[in-house]
CSV table of C-alpha atoms in Angstrom, one decimal:
chain,number,residue,atom,x,y,z
A,435,UNK,CA,146.4,-101.4,112.8
A,436,UNK,CA,148.7,-98.6,113.9
A,437,UNK,CA,147.0,-97.7,117.2
A,438,UNK,CA,149.8,-99.3,119.2
A,439,UNK,CA,152.6,-97.4,117.4
A,440,UNK,CA,154.7,-95.6,120.0
A,441,UNK,CA,153.8,-91.9,120.5
A,442,UNK,CA,151.1,-91.9,117.8
A,443,UNK,CA,147.4,-91.3,118.1
A,444,UNK,CA,145.3,-92.7,115.2
A,445,UNK,CA,141.8,-92.1,113.9
A,446,UNK,CA,140.2,-93.5,110.8
A,447,UNK,CA,137.4,-91.9,108.8
A,448,UNK,CA,136.0,-92.2,105.3
A,449,UNK,CA,134.7,-89.7,102.8
A,450,UNK,CA,131.5,-91.6,101.8
A,451,UNK,CA,128.3,-91.1,103.7
A,452,UNK,CA,128.1,-94.9,104.5
A,453,UNK,CA,131.5,-95.1,106.1
A,454,UNK,CA,131.6,-96.4,109.7
A,455,UNK,CA,133.2,-93.1,110.7
A,456,UNK,CA,132.7,-90.2,108.3
A,457,UNK,CA,135.4,-87.6,108.3
A,458,UNK,CA,134.5,-84.2,109.9
A,459,UNK,CA,136.2,-80.7,110.1
A,460,UNK,CA,136.8,-81.5,113.6
A,461,UNK,CA,138.9,-84.6,112.7
A,462,UNK,CA,141.0,-82.6,110.3
A,463,UNK,CA,141.6,-79.9,112.9
A,464,UNK,CA,142.8,-82.6,115.4
A,465,UNK,CA,145.1,-84.3,112.9
A,466,UNK,CA,148.9,-83.4,112.5
A,467,UNK,CA,148.9,-85.5,109.4
A,468,UNK,CA,146.2,-87.1,107.1
A,469,UNK,CA,147.0,-90.2,105.1
A,470,UNK,CA,144.8,-91.1,102.1
A,471,UNK,CA,145.0,-94.2,99.8
A,472,UNK,CA,144.5,-92.4,96.5
A,473,UNK,CA,145.0,-88.9,94.8
A,474,UNK,CA,141.2,-88.6,94.3
A,475,UNK,CA,140.7,-88.9,98.1
A,476,UNK,CA,143.1,-85.9,98.6
A,477,UNK,CA,141.3,-84.0,95.9
A,478,UNK,CA,137.9,-84.6,97.6
A,479,UNK,CA,139.2,-83.7,101.1
A,480,UNK,CA,140.6,-80.5,99.7
A,481,UNK,CA,137.3,-79.7,97.9
A,482,UNK,CA,135.2,-80.3,100.9
A,483,UNK,CA,137.5,-79.2,103.7
A,484,UNK,CA,140.2,-76.8,102.5
A,485,UNK,CA,139.7,-74.2,105.4
A,486,UNK,CA,140.5,-77.0,107.8
A,487,UNK,CA,143.5,-78.5,105.9
A,488,UNK,CA,145.6,-75.2,105.7
A,489,UNK,CA,148.3,-76.4,108.1
A,490,UNK,CA,147.8,-80.2,107.9
A,491,UNK,CA,149.8,-82.2,105.5
A,492,UNK,CA,147.8,-84.8,103.4
A,493,UNK,CA,149.8,-87.6,102.0
A,494,UNK,CA,148.7,-90.0,99.3
A,495,UNK,CA,149.9,-93.6,100.0
A,496,UNK,CA,149.2,-94.7,96.3
A,497,UNK,CA,147.2,-97.7,97.2
A,498,UNK,CA,144.1,-98.4,95.1
A,499,UNK,CA,140.9,-98.2,97.3
A,500,UNK,CA,139.6,-101.5,96.0
A,501,UNK,CA,140.7,-104.0,98.6
A,502,UNK,CA,138.4,-105.8,101.1
A,503,UNK,CA,138.7,-104.6,104.7
A,504,UNK,CA,142.0,-105.9,106.2
A,505,UNK,CA,142.8,-108.0,103.1
A,506,UNK,CA,146.3,-109.5,103.5
A,507,UNK,CA,147.6,-107.6,100.4
A,508,UNK,CA,146.3,-104.4,101.8
A,509,UNK,CA,147.8,-105.0,105.3
A,510,UNK,CA,151.2,-105.7,103.6
A,511,UNK,CA,151.0,-102.5,101.5
A,512,UNK,CA,150.0,-100.4,104.6
A,513,UNK,CA,152.9,-102.0,106.7
A,514,UNK,CA,155.3,-100.9,104.0
A,515,UNK,CA,153.9,-97.5,103.3
A,516,UNK,CA,152.6,-96.0,106.6
A,517,UNK,CA,155.5,-96.4,109.0
A,518,UNK,CA,157.8,-93.8,107.3
A,519,UNK,CA,155.0,-91.2,108.0
A,520,UNK,CA,154.6,-92.4,111.7
A,521,UNK,CA,158.4,-91.9,112.1
A,522,UNK,CA,158.1,-88.2,111.5
A,523,UNK,CA,158.9,-88.1,107.7
A,524,UNK,CA,155.8,-86.4,106.4
A,525,UNK,CA,156.9,-87.0,102.9
A,526,UNK,CA,157.0,-90.8,103.5
A,527,UNK,CA,159.3,-93.1,101.3
């Protein structure tokens, strides 16, 4: 949903083996910032990929990962929570 944001390149990947795109160390080396929905996602990324996250901030959006793909409620939350990060404020709002 943020692929057309000016000056931003986006990729999406999941932690579970059945994700359409599973996150790799290469993904994390490429990223300037990683956004995750829940604290447990950040913990799992750190556990599995710490050497590749040393200089990459990982921000927790605080969105429960129990929404259906592109559910209207999820889209609304993402539209509120993600733009501050895309504007260069890695702490978000």
